[in-house]
Structure formats: C-alpha cells, structure tokens
Short mmCIF file of C-alpha atoms in Angstrom, two decimals:
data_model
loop_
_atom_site.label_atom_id
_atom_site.label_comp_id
_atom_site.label_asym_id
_atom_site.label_seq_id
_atom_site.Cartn_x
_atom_site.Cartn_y
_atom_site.Cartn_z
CA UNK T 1 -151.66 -79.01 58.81
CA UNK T 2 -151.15 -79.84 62.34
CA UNK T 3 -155.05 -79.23 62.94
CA UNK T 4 -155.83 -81.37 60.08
CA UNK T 5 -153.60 -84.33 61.45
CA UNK T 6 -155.20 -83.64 65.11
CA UNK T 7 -159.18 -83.99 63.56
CA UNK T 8 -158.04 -87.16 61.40
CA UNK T 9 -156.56 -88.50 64.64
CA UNK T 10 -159.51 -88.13 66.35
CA UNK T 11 -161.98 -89.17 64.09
CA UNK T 12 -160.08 -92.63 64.18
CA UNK T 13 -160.54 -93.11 67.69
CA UNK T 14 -163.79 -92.27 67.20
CA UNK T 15 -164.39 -94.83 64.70
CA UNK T 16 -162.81 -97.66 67.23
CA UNK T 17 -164.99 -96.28 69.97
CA UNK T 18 -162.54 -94.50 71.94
CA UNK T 19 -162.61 -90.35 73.15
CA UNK T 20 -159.21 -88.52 73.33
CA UNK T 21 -159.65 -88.43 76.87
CA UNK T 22 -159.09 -92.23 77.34
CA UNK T 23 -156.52 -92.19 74.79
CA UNK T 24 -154.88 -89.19 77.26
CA UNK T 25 -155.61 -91.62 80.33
CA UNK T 26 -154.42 -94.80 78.98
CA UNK T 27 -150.86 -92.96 78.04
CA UNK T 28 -150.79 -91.21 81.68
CA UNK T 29 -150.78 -94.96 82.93
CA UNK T 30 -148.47 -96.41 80.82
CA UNK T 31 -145.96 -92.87 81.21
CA UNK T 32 -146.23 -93.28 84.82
CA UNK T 33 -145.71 -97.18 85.36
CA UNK T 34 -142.32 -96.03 82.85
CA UNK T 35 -141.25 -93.51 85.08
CA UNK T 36 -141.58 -95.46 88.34
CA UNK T 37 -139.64 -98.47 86.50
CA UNK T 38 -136.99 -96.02 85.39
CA UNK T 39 -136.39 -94.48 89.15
CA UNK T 40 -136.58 -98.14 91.10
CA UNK T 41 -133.85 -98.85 88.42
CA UNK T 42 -131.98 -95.55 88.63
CA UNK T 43 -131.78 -96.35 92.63
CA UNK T 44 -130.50 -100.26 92.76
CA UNK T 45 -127.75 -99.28 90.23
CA UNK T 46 -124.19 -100.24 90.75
CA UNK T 47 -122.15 -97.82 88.55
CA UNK T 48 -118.71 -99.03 88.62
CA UNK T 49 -115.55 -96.39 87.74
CA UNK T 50 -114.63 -98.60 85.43
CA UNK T 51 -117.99 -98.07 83.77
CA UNK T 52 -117.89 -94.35 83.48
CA UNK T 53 -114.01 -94.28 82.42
CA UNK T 54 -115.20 -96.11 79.31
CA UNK T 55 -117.68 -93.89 78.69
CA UNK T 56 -115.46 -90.78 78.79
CA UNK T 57 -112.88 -92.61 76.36
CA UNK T 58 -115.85 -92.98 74.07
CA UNK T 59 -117.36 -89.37 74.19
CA UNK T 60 -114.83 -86.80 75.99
CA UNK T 61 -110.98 -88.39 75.32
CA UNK T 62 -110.86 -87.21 72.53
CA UNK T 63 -111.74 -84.31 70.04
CA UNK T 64 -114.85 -85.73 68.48
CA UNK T 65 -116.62 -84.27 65.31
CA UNK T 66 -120.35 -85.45 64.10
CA UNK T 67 -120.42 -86.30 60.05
CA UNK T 68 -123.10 -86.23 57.84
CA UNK T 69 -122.11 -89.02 55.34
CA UNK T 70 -122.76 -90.08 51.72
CA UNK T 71 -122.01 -93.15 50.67
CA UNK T 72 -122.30 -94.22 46.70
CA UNK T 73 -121.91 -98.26 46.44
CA UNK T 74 -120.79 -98.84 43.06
CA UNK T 75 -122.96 -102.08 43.35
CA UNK T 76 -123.38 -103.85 39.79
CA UNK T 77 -121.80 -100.79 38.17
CA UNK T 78 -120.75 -102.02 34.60
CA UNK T 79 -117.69 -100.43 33.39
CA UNK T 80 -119.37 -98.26 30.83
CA UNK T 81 -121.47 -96.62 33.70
CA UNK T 82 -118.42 -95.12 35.84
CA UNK T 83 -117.52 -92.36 34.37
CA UNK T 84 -121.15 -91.30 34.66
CA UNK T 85 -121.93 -92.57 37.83
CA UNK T 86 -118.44 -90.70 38.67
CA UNK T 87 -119.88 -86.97 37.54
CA UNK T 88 -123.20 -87.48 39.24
CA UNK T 89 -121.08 -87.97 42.74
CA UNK T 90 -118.78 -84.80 41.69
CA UNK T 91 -122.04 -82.69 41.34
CA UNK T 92 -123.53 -83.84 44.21
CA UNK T 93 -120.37 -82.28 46.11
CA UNK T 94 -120.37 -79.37 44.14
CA UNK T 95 -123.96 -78.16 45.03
CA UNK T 96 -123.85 -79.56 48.64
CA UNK T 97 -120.57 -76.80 49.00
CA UNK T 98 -122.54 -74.45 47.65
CA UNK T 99 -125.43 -75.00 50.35
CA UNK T 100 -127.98 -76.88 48.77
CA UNK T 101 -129.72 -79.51 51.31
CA UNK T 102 -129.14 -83.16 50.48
CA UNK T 103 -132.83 -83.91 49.66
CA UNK T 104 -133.12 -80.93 46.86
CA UNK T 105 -129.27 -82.89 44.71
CA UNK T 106 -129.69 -86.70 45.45
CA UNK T 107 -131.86 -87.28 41.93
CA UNK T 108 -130.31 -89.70 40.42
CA UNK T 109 -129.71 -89.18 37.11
CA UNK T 110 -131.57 -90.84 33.73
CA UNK T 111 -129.12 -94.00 33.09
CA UNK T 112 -128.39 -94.87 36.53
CA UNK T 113 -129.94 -98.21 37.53
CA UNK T 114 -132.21 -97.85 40.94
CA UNK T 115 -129.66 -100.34 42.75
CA UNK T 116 -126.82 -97.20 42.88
CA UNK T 117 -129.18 -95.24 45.55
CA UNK T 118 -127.19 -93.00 47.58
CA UNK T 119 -127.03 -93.99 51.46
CA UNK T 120 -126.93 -91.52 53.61
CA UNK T 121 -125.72 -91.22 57.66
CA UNK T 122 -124.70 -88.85 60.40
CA UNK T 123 -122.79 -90.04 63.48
CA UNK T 124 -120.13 -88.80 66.22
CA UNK T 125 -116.03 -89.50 64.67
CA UNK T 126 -112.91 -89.84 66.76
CA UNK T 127 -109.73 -90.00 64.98
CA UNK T 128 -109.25 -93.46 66.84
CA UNK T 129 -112.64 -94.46 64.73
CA UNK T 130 -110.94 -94.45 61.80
CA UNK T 131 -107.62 -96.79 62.72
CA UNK T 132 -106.67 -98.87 59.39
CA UNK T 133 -108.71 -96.33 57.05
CA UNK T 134 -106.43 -93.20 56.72
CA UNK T 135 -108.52 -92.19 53.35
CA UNK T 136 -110.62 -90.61 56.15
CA UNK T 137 -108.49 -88.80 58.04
CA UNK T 138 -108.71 -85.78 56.52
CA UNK T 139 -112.09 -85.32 58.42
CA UNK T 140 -109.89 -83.72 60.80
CA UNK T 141 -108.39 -81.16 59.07
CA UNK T 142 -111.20 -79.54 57.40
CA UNK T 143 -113.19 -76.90 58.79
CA UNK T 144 -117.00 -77.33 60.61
CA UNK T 145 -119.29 -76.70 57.89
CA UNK T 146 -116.89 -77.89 54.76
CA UNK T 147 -117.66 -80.37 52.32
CA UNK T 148 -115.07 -83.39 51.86
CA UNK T 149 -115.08 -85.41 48.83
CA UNK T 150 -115.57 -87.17 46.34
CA UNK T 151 -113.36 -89.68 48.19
CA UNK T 152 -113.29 -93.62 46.00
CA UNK T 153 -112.84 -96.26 48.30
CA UNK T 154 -111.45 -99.14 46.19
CA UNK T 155 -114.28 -102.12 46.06
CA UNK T 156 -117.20 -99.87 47.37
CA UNK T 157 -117.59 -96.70 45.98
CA UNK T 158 -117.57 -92.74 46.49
CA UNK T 159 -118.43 -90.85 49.54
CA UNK T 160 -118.74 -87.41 50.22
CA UNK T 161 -118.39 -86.38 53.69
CA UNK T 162 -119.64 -82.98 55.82
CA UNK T 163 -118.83 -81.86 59.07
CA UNK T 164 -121.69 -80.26 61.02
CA UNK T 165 -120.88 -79.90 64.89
CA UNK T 166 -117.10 -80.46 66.75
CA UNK T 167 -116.34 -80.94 70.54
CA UNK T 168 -113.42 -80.79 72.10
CA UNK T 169 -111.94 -83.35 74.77
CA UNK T 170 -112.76 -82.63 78.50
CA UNK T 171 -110.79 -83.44 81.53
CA UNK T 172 -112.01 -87.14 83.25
CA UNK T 173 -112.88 -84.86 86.46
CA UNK T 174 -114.31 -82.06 84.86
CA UNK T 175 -117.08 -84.83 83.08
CA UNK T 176 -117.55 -87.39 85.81
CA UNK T 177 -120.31 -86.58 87.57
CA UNK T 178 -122.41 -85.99 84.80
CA UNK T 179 -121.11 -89.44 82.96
CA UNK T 180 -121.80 -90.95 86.25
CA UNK T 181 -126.00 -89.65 85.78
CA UNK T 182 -126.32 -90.38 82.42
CA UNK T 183 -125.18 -94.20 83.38
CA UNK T 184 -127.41 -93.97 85.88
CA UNK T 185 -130.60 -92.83 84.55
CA UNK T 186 -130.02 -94.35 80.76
CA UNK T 187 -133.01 -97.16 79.89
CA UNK T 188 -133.65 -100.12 82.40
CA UNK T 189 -132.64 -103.30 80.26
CA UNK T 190 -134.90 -106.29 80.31
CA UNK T 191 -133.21 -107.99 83.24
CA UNK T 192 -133.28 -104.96 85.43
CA UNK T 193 -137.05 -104.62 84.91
CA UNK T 194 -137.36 -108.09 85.84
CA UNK T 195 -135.47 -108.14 88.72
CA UNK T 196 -136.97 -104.81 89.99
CA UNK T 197 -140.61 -107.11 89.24
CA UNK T 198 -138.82 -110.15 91.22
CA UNK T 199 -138.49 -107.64 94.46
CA UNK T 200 -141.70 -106.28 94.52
CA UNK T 201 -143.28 -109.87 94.44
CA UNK T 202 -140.64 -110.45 97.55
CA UNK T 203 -141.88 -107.90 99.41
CA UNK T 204 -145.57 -108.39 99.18
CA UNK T 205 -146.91 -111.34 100.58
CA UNK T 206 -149.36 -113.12 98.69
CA UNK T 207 -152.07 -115.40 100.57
CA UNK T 208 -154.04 -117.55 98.82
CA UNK T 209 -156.88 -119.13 100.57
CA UNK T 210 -158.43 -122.54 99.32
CA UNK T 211 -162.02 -121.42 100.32
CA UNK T 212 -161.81 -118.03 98.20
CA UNK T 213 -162.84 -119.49 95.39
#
C-alpha cells in the first residue's frame, strides 16, 4: 500500500513537471529556513516565572487523566425517538466495556435521523476542569481503562466517557526546567517572526545606488 501511494505520488509530480528530487530540495529549504526561525526565536525569548508557574498549574498541579469522550446531542429528538435513541447509547457502552473499538459500534441504528451523529473527543481532565459540572466527577474515581456512562446531561444529551492514560502531580521544582524548554522552544508566533525579520533588516545595511539601474 505504502509503495502504491509512493508511485501515485510520483507520477503526479511527474505530470506537473517536477522529479522527487526537487520536491526533496524544495522541502530541505523550506525545513531549514523553519528551523533557523525557530532557534533565532528560541534565543531572544523572555520566559518569565510567572509564565512557567502557569504552565505547571495547567499540566503538573494536579492529577490529570486524558478521556476519550462520546457525546450524543439529542438534537431534534422527538419524544417518540428517546427511548430508542436511549438503547442505542446503552449498547454503545456495553460493547465499548467489552473492548470493541469505537469505529466497529458507532452505526447508528435504522430510525435514527443523520442529525443524532455521535461526536467524539479525547483531551487531558483536571478535577478543577470540571468546576460547576459534578455529573463528571466520577471520572476520577474509576479505574484507567473503564468505561463511564451512559451519563444524560439535561438539554444536551448522553455521553459515555473512557479513561485511557493518568498522571500524577509533580513537584514545581522537580518540572521547571523542562516547563521552562518547552516555553522556550514551542512555535514562534507571527509577531516574533516578524520582529526576528525586523532585526535582520537592522543589521544588514542596504545601499541602493541611483545609477544601478
């Protein structure tokens, strides 16, 4: 398959007049103008304490546990439709406990409008996350690996809920130096790209003679 892909590829630069050696040159370029940016930027950094104490409250305060989520709007359900939009969500659960991947259960079933799609999500929780909605807090007590759910939230729907990964909370000193790099080194934004393009004009003098032309 990944051959196949490869001589398809191929054959379209081909077809625009291009060899997979230009394609290889044009993308050494473009990696190595991104890699310069990213170290100019890296070096005229200012990270404040401040800075990386925010990021620890974000990732290493507290215990922190990534969630695959399912979310079932109830959407236009008409009242005749719950208690079969209801079951569909309960066997869902039921056969994700049981290990069956997501994409093998979602189907929906024949009678269920294409507006009650399933969406799906998978992010990092703290318990702080989920102030004001305590229907959730029982992501918390279950194990890594369990299923939680169905769960109705009044005026949206059912969700089903799996925890896949945990971390504990780390010590502020034990973290810093490594929140301090990842700060450092994340993506130049637009303005620090500019201002890194400002400099470089600054520092090279530019002549321009009248009878040059």
């Amino acid at each position: 398959m990944l051959f196949r892909s490869r001589r398809q590829a191929i054959k379209e630069l081909n077809r625009r007049g291009l060899r997979e050696l230009d394609l290889r040159r044009e993308l050494t370029r473009e990696i190595g103008q991104a890699l310069l940016i990213q170290k100019v930027v890296s070096a005229r950094r200012e990270i404040l304490e401040d800075e990386i104490l925010e990021l620890w409250r974000q990732t290493w305060k507290e215990p922190r546990r990534r969630v695959e989520h399912v979310a079932f709007p109830f959407g236009d359900l008409r009242e005749e439709e719950l208690d079969r939009h209801g079951e569909w969500v309960a066997r869902i659960g039921e056969r994700w406990r049981k290990g069956n991947a997501l994409e093998e259960i979602l189907e929906r079933p024949p009678g269920l409008r294409p507006s009650f799609e399933p969406r799906i999500g998978d992010s990092w929780l703290r318990e702080s996350d989920l102030a004001g909605r305590p229907l959730f807090y029982r992501l918390f007590e279950i194990r890594r690996g369990e299923v939680l759910g169905p769960v109705m939230e009044e005026n949206f729907g059912w969700h089903l809920f799996r925890v896949v990964e945990e971390k504990a909370p780390r010590p502020y000193s034990e973290v810093r130096d490594q929140l301090e790099s990842e700060l450092r080194n994340s993506p130049p934004t637009d303005a620090e790209v500019l201002a890194v393009e400002e400099s470089l004009r600054l520092r090279i003098p530019v002549d321009v003679r009248e009878d040059a032309f």
